[in-house]
Short mmCIF file of C-alpha atoms and ligand atoms in Angstrom, two decimals:
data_model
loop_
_atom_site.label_atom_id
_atom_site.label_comp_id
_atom_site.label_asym_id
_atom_site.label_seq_id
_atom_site.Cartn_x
_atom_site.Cartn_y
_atom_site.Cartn_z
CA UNK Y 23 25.13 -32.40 -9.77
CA UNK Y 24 24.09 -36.21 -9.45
CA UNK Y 25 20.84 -37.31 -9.60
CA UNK Y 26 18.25 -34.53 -10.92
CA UNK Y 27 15.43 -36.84 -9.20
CA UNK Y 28 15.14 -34.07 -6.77
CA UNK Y 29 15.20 -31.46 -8.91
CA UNK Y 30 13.21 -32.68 -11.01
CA UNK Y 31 10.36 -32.76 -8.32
CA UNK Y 32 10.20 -29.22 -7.79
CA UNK Y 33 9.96 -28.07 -11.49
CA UNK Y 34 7.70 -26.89 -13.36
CA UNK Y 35 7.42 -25.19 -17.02
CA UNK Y 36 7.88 -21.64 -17.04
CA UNK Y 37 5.76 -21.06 -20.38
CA UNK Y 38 2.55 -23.59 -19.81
CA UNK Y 39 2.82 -23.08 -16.29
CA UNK Y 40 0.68 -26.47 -15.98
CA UNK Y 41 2.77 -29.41 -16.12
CA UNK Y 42 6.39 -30.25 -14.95
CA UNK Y 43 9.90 -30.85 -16.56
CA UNK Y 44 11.59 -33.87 -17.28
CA UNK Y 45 15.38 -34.40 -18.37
CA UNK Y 46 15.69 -35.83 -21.72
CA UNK Y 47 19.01 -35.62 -23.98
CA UNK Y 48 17.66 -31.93 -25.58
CA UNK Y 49 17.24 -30.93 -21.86
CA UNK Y 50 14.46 -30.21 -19.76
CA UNK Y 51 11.23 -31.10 -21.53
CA UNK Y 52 7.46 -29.85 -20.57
CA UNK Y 53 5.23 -32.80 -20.27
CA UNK Y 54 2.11 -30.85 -20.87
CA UNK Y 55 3.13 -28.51 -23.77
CA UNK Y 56 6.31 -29.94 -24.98
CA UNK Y 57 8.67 -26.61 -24.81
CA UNK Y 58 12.03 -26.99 -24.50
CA UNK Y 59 14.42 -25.79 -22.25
CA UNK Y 60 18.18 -26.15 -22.96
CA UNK Y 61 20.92 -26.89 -20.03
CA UNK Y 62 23.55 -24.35 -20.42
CA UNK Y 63 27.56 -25.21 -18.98
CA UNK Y 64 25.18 -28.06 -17.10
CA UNK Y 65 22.99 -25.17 -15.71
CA UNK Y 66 19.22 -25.52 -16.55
CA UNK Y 67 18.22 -22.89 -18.61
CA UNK Y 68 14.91 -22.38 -17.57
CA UNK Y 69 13.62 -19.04 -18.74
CA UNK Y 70 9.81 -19.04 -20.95
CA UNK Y 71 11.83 -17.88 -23.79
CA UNK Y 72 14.95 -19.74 -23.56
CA UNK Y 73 16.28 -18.81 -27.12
CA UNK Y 74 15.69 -15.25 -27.26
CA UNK Y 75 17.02 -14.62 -23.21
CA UNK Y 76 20.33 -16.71 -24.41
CA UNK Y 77 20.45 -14.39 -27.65
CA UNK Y 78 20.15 -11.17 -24.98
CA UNK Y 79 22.95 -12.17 -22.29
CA UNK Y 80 25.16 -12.86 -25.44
CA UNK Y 81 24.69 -9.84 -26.98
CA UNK Y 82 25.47 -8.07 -23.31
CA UNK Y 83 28.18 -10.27 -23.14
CA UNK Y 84 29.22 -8.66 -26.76
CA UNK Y 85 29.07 -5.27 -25.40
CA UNK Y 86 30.81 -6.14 -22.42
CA UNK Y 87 33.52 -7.10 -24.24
CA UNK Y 88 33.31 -4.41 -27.00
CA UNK Y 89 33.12 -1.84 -23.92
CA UNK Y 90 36.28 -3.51 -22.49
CA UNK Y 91 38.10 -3.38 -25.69
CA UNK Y 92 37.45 0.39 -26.08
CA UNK Y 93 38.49 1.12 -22.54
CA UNK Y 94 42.18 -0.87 -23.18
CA UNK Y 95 42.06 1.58 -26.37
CA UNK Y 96 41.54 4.52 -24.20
CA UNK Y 97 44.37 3.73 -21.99
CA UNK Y 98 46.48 3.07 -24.87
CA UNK Y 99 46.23 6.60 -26.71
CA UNK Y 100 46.87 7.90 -23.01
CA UNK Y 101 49.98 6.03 -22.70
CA UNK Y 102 51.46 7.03 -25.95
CA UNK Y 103 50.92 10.80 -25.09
CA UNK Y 104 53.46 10.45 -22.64
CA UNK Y 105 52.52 10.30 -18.98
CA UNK Y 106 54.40 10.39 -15.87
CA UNK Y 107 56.27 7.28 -14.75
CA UNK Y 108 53.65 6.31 -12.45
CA UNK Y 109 50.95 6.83 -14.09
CA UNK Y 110 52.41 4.57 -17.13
CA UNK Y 111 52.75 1.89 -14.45
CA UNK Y 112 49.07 1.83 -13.32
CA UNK Y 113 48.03 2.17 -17.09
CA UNK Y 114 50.21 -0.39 -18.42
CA UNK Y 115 48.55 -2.67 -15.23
CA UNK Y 116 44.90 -1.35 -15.97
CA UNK Y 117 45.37 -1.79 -19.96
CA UNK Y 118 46.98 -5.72 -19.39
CA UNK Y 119 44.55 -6.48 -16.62
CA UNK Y 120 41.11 -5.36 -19.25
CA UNK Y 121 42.57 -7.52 -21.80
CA UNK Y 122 42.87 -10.37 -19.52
CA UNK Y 123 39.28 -9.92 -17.66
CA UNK Y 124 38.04 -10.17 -21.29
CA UNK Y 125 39.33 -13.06 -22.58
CA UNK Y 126 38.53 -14.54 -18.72
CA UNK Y 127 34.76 -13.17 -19.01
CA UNK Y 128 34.23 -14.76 -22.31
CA UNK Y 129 35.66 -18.00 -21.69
CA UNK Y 130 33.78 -18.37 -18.34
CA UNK Y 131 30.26 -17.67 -20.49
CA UNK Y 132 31.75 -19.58 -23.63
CA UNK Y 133 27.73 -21.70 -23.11
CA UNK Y 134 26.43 -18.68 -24.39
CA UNK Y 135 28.09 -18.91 -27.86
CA UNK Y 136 29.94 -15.98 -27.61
CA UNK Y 137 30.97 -16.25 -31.87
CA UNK Y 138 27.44 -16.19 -32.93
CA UNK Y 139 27.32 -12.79 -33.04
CA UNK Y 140 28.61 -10.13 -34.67
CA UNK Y 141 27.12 -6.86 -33.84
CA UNK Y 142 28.41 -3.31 -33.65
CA UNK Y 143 29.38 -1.48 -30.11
CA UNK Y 144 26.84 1.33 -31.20
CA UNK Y 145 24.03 -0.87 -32.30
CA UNK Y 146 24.41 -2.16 -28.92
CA UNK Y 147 23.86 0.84 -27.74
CA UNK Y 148 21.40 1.97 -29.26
CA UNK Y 149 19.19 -1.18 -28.94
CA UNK Y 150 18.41 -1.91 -25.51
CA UNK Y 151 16.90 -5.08 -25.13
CA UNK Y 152 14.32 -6.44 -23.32
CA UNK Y 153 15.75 -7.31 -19.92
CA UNK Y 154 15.99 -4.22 -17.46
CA UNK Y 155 18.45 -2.07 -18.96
CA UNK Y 156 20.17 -1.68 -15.22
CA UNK Y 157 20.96 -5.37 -15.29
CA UNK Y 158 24.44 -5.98 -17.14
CA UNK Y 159 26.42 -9.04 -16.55
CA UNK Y 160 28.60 -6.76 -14.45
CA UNK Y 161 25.97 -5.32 -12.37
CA UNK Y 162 26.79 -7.36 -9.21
CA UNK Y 163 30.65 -8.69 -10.24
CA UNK Y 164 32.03 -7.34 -7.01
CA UNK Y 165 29.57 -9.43 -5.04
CA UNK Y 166 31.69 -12.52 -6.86
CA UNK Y 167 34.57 -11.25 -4.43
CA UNK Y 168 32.62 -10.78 -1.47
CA UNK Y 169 31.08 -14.24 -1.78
CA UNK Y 170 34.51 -16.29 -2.66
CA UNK Y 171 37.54 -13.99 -1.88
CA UNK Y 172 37.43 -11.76 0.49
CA UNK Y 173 37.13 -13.70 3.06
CA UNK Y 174 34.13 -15.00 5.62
CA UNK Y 175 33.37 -12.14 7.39
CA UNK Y 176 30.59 -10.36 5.27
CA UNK Y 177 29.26 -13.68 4.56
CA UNK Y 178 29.38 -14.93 8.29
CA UNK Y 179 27.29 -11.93 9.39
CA UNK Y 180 24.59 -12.55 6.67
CA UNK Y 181 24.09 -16.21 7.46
CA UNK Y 182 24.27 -15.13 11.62
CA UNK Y 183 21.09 -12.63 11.05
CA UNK Y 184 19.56 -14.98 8.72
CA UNK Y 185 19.56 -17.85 11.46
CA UNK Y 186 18.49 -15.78 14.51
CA UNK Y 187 15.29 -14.73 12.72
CA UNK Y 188 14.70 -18.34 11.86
CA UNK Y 189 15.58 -20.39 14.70
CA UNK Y 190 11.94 -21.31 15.20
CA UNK Y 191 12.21 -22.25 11.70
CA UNK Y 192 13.71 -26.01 12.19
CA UNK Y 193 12.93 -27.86 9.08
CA UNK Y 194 14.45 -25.81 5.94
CA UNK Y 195 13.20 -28.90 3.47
CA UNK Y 196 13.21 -28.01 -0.20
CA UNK Y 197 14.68 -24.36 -0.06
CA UNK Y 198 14.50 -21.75 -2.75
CA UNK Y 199 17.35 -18.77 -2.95
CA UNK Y 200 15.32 -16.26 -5.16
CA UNK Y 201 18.28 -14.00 -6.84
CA UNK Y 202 20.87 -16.09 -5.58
CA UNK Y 203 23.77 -13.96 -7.15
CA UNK Y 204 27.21 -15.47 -7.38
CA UNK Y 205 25.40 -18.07 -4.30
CA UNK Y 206 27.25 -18.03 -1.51
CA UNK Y 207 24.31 -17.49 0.70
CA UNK Y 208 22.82 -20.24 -0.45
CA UNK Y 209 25.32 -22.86 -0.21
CA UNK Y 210 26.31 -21.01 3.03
CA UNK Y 211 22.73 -22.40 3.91
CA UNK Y 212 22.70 -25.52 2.34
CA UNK Y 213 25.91 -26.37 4.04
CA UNK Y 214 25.11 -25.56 7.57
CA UNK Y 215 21.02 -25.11 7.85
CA UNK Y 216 20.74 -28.93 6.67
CA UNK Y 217 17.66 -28.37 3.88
CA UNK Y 218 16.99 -31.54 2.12
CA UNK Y 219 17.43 -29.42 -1.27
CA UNK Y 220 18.80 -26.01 -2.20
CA UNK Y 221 18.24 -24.84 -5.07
CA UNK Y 222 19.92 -21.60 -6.11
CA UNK Y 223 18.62 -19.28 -8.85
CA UNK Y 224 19.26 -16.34 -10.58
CA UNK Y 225 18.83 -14.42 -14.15
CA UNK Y 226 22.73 -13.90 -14.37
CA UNK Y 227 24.91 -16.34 -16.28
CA UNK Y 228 27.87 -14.61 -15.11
CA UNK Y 229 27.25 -15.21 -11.50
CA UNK Y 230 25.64 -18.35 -11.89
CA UNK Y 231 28.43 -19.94 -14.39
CA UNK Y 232 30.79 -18.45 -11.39
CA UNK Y 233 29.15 -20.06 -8.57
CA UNK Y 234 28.91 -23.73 -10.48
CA UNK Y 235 32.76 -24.17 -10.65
CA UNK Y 236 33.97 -22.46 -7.12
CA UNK Y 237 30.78 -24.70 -5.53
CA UNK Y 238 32.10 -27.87 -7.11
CA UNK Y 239 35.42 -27.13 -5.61
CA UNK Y 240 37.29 -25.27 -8.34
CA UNK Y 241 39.48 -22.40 -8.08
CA UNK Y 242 38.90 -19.30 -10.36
CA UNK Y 243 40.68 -16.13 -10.93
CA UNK Y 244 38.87 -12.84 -12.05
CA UNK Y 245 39.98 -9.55 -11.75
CA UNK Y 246 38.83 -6.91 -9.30
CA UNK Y 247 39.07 -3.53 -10.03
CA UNK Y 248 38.38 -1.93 -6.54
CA UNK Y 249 36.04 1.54 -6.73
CA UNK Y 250 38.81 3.32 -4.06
CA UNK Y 251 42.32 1.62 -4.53
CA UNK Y 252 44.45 1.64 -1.61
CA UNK Y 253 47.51 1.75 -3.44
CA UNK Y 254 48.57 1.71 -7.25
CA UNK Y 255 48.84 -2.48 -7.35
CA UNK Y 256 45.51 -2.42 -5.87
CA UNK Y 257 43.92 -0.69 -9.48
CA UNK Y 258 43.50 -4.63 -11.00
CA UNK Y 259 44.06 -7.71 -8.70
CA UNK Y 260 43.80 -10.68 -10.17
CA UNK Y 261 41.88 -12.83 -7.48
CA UNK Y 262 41.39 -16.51 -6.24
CA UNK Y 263 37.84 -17.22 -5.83
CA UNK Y 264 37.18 -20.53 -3.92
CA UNK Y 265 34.16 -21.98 -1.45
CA UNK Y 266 35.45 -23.99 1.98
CA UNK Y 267 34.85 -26.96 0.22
CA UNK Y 268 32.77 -28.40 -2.35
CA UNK Y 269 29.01 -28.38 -1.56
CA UNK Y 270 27.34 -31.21 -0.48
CA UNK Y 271 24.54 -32.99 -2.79
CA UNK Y 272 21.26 -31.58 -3.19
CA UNK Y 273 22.52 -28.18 -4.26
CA UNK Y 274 21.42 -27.16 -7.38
CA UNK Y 275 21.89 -24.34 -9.47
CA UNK Y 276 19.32 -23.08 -12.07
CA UNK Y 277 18.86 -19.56 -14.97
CA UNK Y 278 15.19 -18.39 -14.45
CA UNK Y 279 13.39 -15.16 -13.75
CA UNK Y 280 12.19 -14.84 -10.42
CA UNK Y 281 9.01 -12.90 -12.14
CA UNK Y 282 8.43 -15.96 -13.70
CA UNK Y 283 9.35 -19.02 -12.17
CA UNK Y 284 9.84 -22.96 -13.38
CA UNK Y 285 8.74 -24.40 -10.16
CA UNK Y 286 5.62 -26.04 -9.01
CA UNK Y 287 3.06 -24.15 -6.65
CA UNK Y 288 3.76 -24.99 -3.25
CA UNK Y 289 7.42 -26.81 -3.84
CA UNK Y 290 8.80 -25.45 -1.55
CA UNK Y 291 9.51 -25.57 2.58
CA UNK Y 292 11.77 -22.75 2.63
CA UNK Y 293 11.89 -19.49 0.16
CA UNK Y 294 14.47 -16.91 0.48
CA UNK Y 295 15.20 -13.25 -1.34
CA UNK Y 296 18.49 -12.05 -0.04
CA UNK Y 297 18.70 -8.44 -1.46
CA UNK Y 298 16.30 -8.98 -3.94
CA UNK Y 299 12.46 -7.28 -3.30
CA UNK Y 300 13.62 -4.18 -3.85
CA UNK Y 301 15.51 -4.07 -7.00
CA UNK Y 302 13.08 -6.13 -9.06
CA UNK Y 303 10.21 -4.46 -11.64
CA UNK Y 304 7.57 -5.93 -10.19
CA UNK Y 305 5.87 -3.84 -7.34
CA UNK Y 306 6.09 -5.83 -4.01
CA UNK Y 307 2.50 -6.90 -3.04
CA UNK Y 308 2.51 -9.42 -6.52
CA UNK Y 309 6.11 -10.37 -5.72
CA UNK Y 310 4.96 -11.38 -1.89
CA UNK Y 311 1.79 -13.34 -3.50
CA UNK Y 312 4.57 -15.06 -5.77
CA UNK Y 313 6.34 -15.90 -2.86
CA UNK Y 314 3.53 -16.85 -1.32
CA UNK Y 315 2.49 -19.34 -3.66
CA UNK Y 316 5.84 -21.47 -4.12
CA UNK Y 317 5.71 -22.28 -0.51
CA UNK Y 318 3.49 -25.30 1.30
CA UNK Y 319 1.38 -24.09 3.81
CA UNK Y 320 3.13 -23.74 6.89
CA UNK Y 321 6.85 -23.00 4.52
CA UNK Y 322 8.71 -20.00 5.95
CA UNK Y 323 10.06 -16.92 3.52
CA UNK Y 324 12.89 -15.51 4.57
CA UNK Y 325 14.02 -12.28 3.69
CA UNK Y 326 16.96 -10.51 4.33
CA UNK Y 327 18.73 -7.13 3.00
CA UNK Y 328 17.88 -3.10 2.80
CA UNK Y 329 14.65 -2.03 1.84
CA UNK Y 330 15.62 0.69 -0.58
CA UNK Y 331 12.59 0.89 -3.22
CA UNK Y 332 13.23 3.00 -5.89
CA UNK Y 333 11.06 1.73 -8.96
CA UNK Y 334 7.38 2.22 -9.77
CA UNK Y 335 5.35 5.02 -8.72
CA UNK Y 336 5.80 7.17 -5.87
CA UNK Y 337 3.14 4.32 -3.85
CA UNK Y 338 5.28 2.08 -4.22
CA UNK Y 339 8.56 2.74 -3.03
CA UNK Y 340 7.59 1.64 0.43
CA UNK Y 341 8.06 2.12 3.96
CA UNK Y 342 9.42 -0.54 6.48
CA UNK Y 343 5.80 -0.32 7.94
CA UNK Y 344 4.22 -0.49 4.82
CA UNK Y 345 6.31 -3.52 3.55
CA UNK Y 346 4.99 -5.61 6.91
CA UNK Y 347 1.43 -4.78 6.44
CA UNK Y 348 2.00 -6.21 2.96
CA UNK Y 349 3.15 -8.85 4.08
CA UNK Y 350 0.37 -9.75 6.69
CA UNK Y 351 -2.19 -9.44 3.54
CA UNK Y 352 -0.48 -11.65 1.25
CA UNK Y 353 -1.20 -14.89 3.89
CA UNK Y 354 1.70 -14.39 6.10
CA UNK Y 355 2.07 -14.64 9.65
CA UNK Y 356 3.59 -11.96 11.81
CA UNK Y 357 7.00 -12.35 11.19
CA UNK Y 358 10.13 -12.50 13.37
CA UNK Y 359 12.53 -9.24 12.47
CA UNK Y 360 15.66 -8.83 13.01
CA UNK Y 361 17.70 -5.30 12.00
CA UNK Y 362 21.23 -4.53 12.11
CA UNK Y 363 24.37 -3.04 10.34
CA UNK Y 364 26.75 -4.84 8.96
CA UNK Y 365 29.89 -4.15 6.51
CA UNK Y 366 28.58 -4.27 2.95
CA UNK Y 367 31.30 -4.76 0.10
CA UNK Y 368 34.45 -4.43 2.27
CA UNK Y 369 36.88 -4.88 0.03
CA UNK Y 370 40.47 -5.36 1.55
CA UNK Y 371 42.03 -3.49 -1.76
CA UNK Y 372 39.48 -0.13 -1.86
CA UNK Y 373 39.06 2.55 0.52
CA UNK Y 374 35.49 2.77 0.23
CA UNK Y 375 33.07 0.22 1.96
CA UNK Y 376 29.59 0.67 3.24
CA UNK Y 377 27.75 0.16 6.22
CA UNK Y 378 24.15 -1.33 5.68
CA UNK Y 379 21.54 -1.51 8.35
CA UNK Y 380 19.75 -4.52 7.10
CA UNK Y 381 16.55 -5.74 7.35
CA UNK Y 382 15.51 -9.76 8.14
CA UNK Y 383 12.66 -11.45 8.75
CA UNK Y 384 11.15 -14.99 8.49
CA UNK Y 385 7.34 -15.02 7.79
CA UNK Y 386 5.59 -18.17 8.00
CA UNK Y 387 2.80 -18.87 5.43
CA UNK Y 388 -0.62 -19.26 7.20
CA UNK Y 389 -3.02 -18.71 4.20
CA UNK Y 390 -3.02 -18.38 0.30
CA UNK Y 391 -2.51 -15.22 -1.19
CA UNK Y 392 -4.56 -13.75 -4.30
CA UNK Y 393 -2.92 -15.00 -7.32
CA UNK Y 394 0.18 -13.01 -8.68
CA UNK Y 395 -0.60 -11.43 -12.17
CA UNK Y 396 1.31 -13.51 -15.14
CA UNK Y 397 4.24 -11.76 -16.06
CA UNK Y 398 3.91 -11.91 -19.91
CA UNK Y 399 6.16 -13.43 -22.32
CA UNK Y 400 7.68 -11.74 -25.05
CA UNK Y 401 4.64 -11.11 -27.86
CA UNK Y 402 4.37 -13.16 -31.12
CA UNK Y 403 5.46 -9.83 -32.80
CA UNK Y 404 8.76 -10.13 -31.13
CA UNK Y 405 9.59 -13.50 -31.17
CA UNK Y 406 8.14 -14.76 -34.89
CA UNK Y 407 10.02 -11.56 -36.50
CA UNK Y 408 7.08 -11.69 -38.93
CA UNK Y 409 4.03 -9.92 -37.67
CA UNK Y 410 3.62 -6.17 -38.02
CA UNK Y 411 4.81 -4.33 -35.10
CA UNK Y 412 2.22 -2.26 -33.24
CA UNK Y 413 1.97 1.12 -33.78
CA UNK Y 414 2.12 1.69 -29.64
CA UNK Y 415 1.32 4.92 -27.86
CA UNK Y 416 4.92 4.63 -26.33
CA UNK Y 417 6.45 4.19 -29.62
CA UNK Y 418 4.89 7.02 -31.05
CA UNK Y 419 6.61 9.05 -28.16
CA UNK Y 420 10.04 7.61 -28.26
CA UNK Y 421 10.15 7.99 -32.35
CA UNK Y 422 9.69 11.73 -32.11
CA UNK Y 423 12.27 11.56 -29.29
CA UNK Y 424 14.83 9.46 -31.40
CA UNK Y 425 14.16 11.68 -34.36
CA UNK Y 426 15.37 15.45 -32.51
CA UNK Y 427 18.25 13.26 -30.89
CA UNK Y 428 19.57 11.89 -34.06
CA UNK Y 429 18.59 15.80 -35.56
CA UNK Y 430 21.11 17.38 -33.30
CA UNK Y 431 23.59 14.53 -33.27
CA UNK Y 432 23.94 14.95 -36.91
CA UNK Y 433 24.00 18.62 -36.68
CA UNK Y 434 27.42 18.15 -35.01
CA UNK Y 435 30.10 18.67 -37.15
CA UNK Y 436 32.94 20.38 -35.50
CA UNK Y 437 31.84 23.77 -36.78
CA UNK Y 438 28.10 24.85 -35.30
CA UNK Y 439 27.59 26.02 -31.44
CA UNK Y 440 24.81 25.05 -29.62
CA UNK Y 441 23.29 28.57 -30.41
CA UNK Y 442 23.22 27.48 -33.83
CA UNK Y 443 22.10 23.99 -33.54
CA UNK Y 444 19.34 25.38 -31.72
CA UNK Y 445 18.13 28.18 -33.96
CA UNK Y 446 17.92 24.78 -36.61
CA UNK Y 447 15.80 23.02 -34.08
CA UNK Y 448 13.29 25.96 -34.01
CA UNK Y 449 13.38 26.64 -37.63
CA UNK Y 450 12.38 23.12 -37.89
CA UNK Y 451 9.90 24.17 -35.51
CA UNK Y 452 10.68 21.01 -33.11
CA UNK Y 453 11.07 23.19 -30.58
CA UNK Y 454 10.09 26.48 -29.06
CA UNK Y 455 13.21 29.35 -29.14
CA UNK Y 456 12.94 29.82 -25.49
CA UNK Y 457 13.35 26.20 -24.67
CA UNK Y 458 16.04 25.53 -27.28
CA UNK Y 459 19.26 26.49 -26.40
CA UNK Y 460 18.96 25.04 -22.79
CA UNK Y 461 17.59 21.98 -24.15
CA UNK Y 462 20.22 21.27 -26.99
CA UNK Y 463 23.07 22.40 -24.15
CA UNK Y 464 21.21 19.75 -21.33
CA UNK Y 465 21.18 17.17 -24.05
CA UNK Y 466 24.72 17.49 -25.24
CA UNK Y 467 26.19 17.01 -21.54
CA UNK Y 468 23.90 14.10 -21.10
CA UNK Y 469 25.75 12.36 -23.94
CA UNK Y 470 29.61 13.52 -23.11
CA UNK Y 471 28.41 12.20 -19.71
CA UNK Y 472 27.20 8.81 -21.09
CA UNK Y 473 29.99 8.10 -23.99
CA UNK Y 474 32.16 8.75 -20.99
CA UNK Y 475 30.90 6.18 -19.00
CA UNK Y 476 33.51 3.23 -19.46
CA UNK Y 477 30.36 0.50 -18.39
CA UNK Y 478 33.41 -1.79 -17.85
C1 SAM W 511 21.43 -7.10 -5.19
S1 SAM W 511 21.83 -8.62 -6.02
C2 SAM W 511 21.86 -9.74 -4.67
C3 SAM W 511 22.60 -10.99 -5.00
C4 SAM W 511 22.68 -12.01 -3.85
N1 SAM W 511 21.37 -12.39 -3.38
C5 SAM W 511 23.50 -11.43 -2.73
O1 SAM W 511 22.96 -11.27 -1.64
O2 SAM W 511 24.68 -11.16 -2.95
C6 SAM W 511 20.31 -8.99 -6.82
C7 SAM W 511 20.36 -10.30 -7.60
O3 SAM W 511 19.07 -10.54 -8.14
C8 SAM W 511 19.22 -10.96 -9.48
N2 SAM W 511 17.96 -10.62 -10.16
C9 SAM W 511 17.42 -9.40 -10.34
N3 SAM W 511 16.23 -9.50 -10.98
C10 SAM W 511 16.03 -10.82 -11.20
C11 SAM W 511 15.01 -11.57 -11.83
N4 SAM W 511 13.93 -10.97 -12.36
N5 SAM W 511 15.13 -12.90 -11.89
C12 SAM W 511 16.22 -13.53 -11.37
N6 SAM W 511 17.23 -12.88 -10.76
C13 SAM W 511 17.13 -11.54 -10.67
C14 SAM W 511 20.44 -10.24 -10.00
O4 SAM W 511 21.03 -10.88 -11.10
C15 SAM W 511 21.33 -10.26 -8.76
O5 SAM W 511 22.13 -11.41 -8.71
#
């Protein structure tokens, strides 16, 4: 990254949400309200609470690592039961290999300050924190192989659909990859649908720590532990991850939330969300105003992926149909579509790959939309650590809920069944007698399920 001029342009601060950014030696300063915002392994960290979303990557990077070092434990009591001498061989490979991807993972988000912290692996467990519990720095890994080393083919096919819904779309300008993962697609873009800008962004370090080195031209190697290995080598391969060649300038890669954004209204020419509407929190007519409102008048959003909604209420998990009529409302023209199936996470080393009928279209902007509600920031409560915490409904619930699991938890002790843990809970009158025993018996497979769970 060279000169920021351009980048610079499009910005805009993520906690004001009134004036833009300028690069000073702290990092990216508001000019309006003077917040802060810190540049990361050279990667703008751009989020309205820069500290505390730093603080809750590095304490999933902890857990990561703690969940990692566990697992090579695991394998290690296995191996010293005495196995068979196969089965020592794809141990010995799995219990090297976790060691490695470790000490790999942690070097590759050293900007996160990894040392600073020093917590437990069950206090990590038990305190969730305050980005979606489904997103873990590992959530997408395997898409760091399908973008840089697998090969072209998965990526090829993306870029082909992309294209023929937005061949009528011939100036891509200043171009905005919402959710950019590891960012192949977007430099995929940048290198062959000539915008004057790319900017790639994502809430992931991992990905987006990833995706700075292989797009400057560097070679990495992280492990890939395929879901169906083809043979007993195939259980950890330690892969090369590399792009063609290095990106050309005005690429630039930047940490933000896509619910809350640190660029300008109307920025941008081009806007793109490849796989992206449907996993977010936010329910899809606010995220289409959103959308909406970071492109010029005229600016295309492109959108590309499966339409599997599966958050919010049952309203909301939309239909194809339903997504278009959306669409329409929120200031967009009719778009061009285009649907077809393609190889999804093919891995060369696993037996199991799926087949994804995908869904693109390219919707020009013809109006505004209504404004997008605010997503909030994190309360004072939170963030000042010294203002009494509200007494919510939700709490209320959860506390009770905490207080029977921890009951029965401690009512393990290698001695009681779950008859007798449950004749406790209704002598504690927590629960009824009928419901007991099935509940105590539900909740104690959920948790052999879940401390099973290796989360590596
Ligand atoms: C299904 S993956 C798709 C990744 C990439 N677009 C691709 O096609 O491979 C969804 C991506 O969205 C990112 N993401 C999810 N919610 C986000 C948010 N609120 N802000 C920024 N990125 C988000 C995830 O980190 C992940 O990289």
């Amino acid at each position: 990254m060279t000169d920021q001029a351009d980048l610079a342009a499009v910005l805009h601060c993520p906690r004001c949400m009134r004036a833009g950014l300028a690069l000073q030696r702290a990092g990216w300063i508001c000019g309006g309200c003077n917040a802060g915002y810190p540049v990361l392994g050279d990667i703008p960290w751009l989020f309205a609470d820069p500290q505390s979303m730093r603080a809750q990557w590095r304490g999933r990077l902890q857990f990561l690592v703690l969940s990692i070092e566990r697992e090579v434990r695991t394998l290690r009591t296995e191996l010293a039961g005495g196995v068979s001498v196969l089965a020592r061989q794809r141990l010995e490979l799995l219990a090297a290999a976790y060691e490695d991807h470790a000490l790999r993972l942690a070097q590759i988000l050293s900007p996160l300050d990894f040392a600073a912290t020093n917590t437990g692996y069950e206090t990590h467990l038990a305190l969730r924190t305050r980005l979606p519990t489904d997103q873990g720095l590992t959530n997408y890994y395997v898409n760091l192989h399908r973008d840089w080393a697998w090969g072209d083919a998965e990526n090829d096919a993306a870029l082909a659909l992309i294209r023929s819904v937005a061949e009528r779309h011939v100036d891509w300008g200043a171009t905005l990859v919402l959710g950019a993962g590891s960012g192949r697609l977007a430099y995929d873009m940048h290198m062959q649908c000539a915008p004057r800008l790319t900017v790639a962004m994502d809430f992931n370090p991992l990905l987006l720590f990833v995706a700075r080195d292989v797009t400057r031209g560097a070679e990495l190697e992280l492990y890939e532990f395929p879901i169906a290995p083809r043979r007993l080598a195939d259980h950890a391969i330690l892969r090369s991850l590399s792009a063609p060649q290095p990106v050309r300038s005005g690429f630039y890669i930047v940490a933000a939330d896509a619910l809350r954004t640190p660029f300008a209204p109307e920025a941008f020419d081009t806007v793109v969300t490849p796989w992206l509407i449907d996993i977010v929190s936010e329910d899809f007519t606010s995220l289409a105003a959103r959308v909406n409102a970071l492109l010029r008048p005229g600016g295309a959003w492109i959108n590309f992926g499966s339409l599997a909604f599966s958050q919010g209420t049952r309203a909301q998990r939309l239909s194809f149909e339903e997504t278009l009529e959306i669409i329409g409302r929120t200031g967009f023209a009719q778009p061009a579509i285009g649907e077809q199936s393609i190889p999804y996470m093919a891995s060369p080393a696993s037996r199991h790959a799926r087949l994804e009928s995908v869904v693109a279209w390219c919707a020009r902007k013809e109006s505004a939309a209504p404004p997008a509600p605010a997503e909030g920031t994190l309360p004072d409560w939170i963030v000042l650590g010294d203002r009494p915490v509200p007494l919510l409904e939700e709490f209320k619930v959860q506390a009770v809920a905490t207080r029977i699991h921890a009951y029965v938890m401690a009512l393990i002790d290698g001695r009681r069944s779950i008859r007798d843990m449950a004749r406790m809970l209704v002598e504690q009158r927590l629960i009824s007698a009928e419901d007991a025993e099935p509940a105590v018996r539900r909740f104690l497979i959920r948790m052999r399920e879940d401390s099973r769970k290796s989360g590596v």
